[in-house]
PDB file of C-alpha atoms in Angstrom:
ATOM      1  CA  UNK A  19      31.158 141.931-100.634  1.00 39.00           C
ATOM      2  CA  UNK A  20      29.924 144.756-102.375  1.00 44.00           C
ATOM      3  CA  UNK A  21      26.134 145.763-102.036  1.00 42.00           C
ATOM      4  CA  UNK A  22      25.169 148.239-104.598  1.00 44.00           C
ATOM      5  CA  UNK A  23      23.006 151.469-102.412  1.00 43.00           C
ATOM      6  CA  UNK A  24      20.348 150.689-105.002  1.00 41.00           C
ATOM      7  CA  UNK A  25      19.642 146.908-103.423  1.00 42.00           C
ATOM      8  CA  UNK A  26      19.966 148.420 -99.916  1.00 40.00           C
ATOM      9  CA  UNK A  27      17.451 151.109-100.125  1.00 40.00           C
ATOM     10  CA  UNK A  28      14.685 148.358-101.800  1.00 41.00           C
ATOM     11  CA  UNK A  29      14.838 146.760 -98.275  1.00 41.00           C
ATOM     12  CA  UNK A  30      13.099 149.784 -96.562  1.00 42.00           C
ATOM     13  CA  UNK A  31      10.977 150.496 -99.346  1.00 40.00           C
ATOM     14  CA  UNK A  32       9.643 146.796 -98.531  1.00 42.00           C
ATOM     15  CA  UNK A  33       8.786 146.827 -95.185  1.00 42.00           C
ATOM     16  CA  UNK A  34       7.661 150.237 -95.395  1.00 42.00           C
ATOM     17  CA  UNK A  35       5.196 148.568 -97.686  1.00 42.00           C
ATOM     18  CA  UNK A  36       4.335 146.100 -95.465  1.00 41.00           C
ATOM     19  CA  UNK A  37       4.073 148.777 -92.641  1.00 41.00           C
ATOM     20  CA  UNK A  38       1.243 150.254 -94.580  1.00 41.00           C
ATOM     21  CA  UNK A  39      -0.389 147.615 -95.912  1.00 37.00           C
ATOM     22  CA  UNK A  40       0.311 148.506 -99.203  1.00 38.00           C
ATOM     23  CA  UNK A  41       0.091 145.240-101.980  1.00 37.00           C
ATOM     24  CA  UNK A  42       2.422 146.503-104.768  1.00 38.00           C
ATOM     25  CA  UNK A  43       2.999 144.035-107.311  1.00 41.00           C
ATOM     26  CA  UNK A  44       6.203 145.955-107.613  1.00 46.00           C
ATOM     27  CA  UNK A  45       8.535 148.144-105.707  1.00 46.00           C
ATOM     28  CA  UNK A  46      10.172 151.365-106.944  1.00 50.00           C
ATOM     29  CA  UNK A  47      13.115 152.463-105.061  1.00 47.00           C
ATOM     30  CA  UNK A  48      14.648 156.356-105.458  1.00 43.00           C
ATOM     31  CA  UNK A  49      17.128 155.134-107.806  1.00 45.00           C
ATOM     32  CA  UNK A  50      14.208 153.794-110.714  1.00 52.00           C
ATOM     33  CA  UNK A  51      14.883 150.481-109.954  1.00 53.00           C
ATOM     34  CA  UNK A  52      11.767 148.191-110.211  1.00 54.00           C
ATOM     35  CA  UNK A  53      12.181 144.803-108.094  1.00 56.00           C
ATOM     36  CA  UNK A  54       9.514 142.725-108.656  1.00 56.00           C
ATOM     37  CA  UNK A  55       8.129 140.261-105.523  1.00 55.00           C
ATOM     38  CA  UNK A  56       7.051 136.805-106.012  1.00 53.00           C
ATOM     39  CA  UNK A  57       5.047 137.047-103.198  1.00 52.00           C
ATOM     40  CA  UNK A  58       3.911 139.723-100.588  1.00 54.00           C
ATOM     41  CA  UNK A  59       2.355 138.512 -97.155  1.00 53.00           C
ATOM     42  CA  UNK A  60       0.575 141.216 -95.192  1.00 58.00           C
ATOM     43  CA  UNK A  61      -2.142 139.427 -93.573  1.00 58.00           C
ATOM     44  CA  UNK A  62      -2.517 135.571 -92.622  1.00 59.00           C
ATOM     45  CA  UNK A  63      -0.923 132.888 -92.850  1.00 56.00           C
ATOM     46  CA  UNK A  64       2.583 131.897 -95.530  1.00 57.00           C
ATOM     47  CA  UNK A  65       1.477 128.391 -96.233  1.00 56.00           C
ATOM     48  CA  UNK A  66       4.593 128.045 -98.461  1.00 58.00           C
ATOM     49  CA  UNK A  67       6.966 128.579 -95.579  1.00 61.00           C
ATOM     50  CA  UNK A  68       6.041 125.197 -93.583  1.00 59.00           C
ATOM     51  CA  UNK A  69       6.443 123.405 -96.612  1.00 58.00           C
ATOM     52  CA  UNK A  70       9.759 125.006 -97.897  1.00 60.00           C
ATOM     53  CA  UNK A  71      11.782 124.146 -94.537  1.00 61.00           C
ATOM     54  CA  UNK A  72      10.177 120.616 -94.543  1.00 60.00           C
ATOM     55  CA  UNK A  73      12.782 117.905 -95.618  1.00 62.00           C
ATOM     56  CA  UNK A  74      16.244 116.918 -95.330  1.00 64.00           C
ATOM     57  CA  UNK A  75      17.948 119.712 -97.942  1.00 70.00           C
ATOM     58  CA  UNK A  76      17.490 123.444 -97.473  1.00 79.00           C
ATOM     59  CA  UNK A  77      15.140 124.375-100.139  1.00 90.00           C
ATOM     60  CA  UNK A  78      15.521 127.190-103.183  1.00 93.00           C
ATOM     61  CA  UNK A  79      13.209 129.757-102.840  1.00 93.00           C
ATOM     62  CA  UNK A  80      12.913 132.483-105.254  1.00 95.00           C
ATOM     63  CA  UNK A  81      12.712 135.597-103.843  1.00 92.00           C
ATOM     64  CA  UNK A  82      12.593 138.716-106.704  1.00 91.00           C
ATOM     65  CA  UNK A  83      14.172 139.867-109.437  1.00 89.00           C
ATOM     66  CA  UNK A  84      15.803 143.283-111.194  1.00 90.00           C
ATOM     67  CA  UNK A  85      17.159 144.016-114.304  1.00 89.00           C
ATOM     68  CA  UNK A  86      20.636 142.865-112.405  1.00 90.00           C
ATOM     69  CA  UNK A  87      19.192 139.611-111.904  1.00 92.00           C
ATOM     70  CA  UNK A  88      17.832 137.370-109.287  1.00 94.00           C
ATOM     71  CA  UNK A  89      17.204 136.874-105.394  1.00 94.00           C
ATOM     72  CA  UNK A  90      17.637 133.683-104.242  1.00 94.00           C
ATOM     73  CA  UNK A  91      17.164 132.423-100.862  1.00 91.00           C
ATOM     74  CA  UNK A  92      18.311 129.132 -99.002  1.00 85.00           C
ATOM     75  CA  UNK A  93      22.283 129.414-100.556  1.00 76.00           C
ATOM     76  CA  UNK A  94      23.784 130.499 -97.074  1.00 74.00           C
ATOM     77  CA  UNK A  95      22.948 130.344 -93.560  1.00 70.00           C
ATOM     78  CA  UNK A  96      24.455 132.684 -90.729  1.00 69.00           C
ATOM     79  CA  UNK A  97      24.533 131.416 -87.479  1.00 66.00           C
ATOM     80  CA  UNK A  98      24.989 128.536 -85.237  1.00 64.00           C
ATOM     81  CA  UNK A  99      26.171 125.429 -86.860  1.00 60.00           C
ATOM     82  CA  UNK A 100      23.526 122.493 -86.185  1.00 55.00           C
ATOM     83  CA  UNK A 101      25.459 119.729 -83.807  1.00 53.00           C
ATOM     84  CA  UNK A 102      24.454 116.171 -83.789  1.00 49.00           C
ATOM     85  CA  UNK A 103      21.473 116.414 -81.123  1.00 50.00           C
ATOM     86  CA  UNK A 104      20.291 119.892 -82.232  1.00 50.00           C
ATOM     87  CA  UNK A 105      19.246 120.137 -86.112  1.00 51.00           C
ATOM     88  CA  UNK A 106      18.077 124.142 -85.574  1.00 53.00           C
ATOM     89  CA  UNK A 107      20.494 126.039 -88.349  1.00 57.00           C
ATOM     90  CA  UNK A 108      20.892 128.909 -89.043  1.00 63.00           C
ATOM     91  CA  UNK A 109      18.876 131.671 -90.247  1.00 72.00           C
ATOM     92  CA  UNK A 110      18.749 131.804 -94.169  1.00 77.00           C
ATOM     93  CA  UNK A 111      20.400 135.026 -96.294  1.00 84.00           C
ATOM     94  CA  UNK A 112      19.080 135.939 -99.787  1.00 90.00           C
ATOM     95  CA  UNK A 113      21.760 136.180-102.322  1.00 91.00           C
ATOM     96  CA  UNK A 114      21.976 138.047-105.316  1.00 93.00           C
ATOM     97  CA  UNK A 115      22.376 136.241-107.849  1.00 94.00           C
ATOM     98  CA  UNK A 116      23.802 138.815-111.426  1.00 94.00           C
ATOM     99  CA  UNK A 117      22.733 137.402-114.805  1.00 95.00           C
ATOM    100  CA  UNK A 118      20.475 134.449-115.874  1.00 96.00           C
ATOM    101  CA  UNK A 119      20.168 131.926-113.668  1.00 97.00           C
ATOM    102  CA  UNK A 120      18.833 127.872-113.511  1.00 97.00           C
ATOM    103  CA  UNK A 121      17.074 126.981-110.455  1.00 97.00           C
ATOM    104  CA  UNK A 122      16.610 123.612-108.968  1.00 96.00           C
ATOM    105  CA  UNK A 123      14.857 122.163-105.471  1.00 94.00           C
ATOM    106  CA  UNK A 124      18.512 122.337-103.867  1.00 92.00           C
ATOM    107  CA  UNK A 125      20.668 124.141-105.733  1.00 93.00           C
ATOM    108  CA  UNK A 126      21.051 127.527-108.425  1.00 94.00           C
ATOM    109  CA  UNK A 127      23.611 128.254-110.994  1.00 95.00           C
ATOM    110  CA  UNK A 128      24.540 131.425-113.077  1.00 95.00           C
ATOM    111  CA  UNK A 129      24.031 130.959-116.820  1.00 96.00           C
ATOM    112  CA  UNK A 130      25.953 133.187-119.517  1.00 95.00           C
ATOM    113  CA  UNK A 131      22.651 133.639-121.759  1.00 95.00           C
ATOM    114  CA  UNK A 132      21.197 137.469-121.825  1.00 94.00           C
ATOM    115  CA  UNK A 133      18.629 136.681-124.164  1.00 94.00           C
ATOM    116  CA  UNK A 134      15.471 134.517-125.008  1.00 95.00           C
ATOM    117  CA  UNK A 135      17.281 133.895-128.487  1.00 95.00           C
ATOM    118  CA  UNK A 136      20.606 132.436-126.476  1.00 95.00           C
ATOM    119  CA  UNK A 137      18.047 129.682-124.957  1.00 96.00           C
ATOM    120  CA  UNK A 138      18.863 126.809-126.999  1.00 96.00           C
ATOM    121  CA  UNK A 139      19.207 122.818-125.742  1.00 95.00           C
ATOM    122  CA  UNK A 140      22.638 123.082-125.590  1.00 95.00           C
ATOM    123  CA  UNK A 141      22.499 125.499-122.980  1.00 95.00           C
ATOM    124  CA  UNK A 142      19.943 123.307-120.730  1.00 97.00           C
ATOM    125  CA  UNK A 143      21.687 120.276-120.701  1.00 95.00           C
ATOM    126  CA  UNK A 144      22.770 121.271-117.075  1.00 95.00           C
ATOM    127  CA  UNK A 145      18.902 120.506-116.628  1.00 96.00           C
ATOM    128  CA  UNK A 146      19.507 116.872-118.119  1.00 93.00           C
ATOM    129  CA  UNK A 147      22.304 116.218-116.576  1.00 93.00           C
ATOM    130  CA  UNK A 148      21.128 117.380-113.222  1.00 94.00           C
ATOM    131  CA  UNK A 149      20.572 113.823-110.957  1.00 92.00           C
ATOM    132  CA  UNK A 150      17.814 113.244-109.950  1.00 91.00           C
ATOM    133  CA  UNK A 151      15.758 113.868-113.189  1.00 94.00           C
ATOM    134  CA  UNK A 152      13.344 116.901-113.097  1.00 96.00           C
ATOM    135  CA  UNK A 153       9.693 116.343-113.828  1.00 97.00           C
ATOM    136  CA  UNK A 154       9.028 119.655-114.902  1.00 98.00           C
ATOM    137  CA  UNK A 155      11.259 122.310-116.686  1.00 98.00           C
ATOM    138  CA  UNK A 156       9.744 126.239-116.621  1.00 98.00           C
ATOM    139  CA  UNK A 157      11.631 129.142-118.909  1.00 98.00           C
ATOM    140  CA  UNK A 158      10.995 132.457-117.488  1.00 97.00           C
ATOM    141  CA  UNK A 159      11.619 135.360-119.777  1.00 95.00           C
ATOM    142  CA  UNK A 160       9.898 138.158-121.129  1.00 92.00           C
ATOM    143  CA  UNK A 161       9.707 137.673-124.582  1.00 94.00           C
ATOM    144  CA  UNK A 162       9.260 134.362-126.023  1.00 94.00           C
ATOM    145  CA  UNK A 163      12.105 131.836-127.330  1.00 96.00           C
ATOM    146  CA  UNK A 164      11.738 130.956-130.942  1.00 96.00           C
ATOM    147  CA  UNK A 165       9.137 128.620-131.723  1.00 96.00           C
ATOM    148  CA  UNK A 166      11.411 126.337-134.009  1.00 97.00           C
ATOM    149  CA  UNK A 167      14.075 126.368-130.579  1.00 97.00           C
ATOM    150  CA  UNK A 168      11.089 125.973-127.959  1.00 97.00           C
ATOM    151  CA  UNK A 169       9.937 122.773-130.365  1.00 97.00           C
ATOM    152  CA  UNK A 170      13.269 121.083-130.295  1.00 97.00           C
ATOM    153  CA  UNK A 171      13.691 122.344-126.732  1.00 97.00           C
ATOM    154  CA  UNK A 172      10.067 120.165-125.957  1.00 97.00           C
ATOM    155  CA  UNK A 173      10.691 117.266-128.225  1.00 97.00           C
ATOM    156  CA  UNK A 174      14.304 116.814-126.158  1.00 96.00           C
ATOM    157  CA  UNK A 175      12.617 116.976-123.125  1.00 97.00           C
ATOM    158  CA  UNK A 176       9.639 114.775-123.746  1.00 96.00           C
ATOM    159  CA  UNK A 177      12.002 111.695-124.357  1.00 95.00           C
ATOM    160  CA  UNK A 178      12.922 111.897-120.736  1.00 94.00           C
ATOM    161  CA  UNK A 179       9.382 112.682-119.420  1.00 95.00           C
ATOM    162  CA  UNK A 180      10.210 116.449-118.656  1.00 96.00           C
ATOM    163  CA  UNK A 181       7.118 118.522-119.427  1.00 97.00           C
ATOM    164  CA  UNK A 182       9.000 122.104-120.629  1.00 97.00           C
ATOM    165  CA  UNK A 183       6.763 125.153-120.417  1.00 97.00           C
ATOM    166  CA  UNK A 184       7.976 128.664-121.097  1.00 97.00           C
ATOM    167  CA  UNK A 185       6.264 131.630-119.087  1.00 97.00           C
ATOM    168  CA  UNK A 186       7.192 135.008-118.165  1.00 95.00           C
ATOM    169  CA  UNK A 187       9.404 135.431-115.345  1.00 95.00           C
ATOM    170  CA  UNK A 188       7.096 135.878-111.903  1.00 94.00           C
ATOM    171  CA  UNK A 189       4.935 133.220-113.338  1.00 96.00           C
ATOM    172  CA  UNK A 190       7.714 131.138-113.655  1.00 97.00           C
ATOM    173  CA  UNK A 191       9.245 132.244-109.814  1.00 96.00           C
ATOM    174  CA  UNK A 192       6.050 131.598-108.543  1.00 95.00           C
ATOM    175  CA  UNK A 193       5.315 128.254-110.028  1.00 96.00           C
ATOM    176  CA  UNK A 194       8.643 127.083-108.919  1.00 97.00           C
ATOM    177  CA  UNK A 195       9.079 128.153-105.322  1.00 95.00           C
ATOM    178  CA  UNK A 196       4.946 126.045-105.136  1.00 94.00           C
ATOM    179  CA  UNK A 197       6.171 123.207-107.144  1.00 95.00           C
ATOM    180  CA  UNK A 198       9.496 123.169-104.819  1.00 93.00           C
ATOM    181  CA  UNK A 199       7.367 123.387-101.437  1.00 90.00           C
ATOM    182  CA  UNK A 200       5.376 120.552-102.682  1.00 91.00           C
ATOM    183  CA  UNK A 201       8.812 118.445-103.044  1.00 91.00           C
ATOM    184  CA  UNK A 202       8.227 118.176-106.787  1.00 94.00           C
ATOM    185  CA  UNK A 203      11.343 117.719-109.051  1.00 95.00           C
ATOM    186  CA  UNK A 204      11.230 120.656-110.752  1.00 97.00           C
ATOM    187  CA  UNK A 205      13.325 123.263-112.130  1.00 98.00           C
ATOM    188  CA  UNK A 206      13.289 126.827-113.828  1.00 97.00           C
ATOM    189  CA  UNK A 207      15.358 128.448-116.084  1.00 98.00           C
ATOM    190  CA  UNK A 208      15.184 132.274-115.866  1.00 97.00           C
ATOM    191  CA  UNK A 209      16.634 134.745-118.311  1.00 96.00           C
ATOM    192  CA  UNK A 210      17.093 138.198-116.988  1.00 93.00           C
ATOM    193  CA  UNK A 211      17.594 141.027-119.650  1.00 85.00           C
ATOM    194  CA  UNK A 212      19.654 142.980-118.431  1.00 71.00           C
ATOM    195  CA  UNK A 213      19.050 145.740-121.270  1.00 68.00           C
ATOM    196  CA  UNK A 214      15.555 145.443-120.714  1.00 67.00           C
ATOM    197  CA  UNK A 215      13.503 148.022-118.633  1.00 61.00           C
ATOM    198  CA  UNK A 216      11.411 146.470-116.570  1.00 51.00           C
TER     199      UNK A 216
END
């Protein structure tokens, strides 16, 4: 599979963060491309790790995102296969995921919207249909969906006890991967403009 160098080079540029203790919010790589982190750990404790690998699914976590689109880890594992006796898997990879994506506690789909605008209830009823039902459904994107869309959006939603809140797009990575850890049903829709400089 093709990595672009871009992606590869953001890599070093993290840990050489870490290295140095430096707590960027974001990460410039020599190409221009900002990635932004949901989360940088350079001292302490990751609480959210524990709770992530607890259960009996791999867990979603949502690693960063770039005007491509979206990190995801928890998709693939490399390594040993777990046998009967032994449950130890294999070591997550993060995926790349190009576009707009829907996120839920087990699984993550590409979506063919580009814009706030192209959110409409049509396009989330992959969130309804999705078994079992979420308790909480977060839009991440930049600029805000149309009030008259977001109402219907909310109105749909609050027959089936789904509270729907739109936010931008780390708030909404961050609430999710929390929400996830704590074995909430939740889910996050998150459109990445890819026009947009970030």
């Amino acid at each position: 599979s093709f990595v672009h160098p871009s992606y590869r080079s953001v890599i070093g540029i993290q840990q050489s963060c870490l290295n140095n203790n430096i707590n960027q919010h974001a990460l410039l790589n020599k190409y221009g491309i900002k990635r932004h982190m949901s989360s940088e750990i350079t001292r302490g404790t990751d609480l959210l790790a524990d709770s992530l690998a607890h259960g009996p699914r791999r867990k979603i976590v949502l690693e960063s995102y770039a005007p491509s689109g979206v990190d995801v880890k928890g998709f693939i594992q490399v390594g040993e296969q777990p046998d009967d006796d032994d449950n130890a898997p294999g070591e997550d990879k993060v995926v790349h995921m190009n576009g707009s994506i829907v996120a839920f506690p087990d699984a993550c789909f590409l979506m063919n919207i580009h814009t706030p605008e192209e959110v409409t209830l049509e396009c989330l009823s992959v969130v309804k249909l999705y078994q079992p039902t979420v308790e909480y459904l977060f839009i991440g994107c930049e600029h805000p969906v149309p009030p008259s869309e977001m109402n219907k959006i909310k109105a749909e939603f609050r027959k089936k006890d789904v509270v729907v809140e739109q936010m931008d797009i780390m708030n909404c990575i961050g609430t999710f991967n929390i929400l996830n850890g704590e074995d909430r049903r939740v889910a996050c829709v998150l459109v990445v403009d890819e026009t947009e400089e970030l």
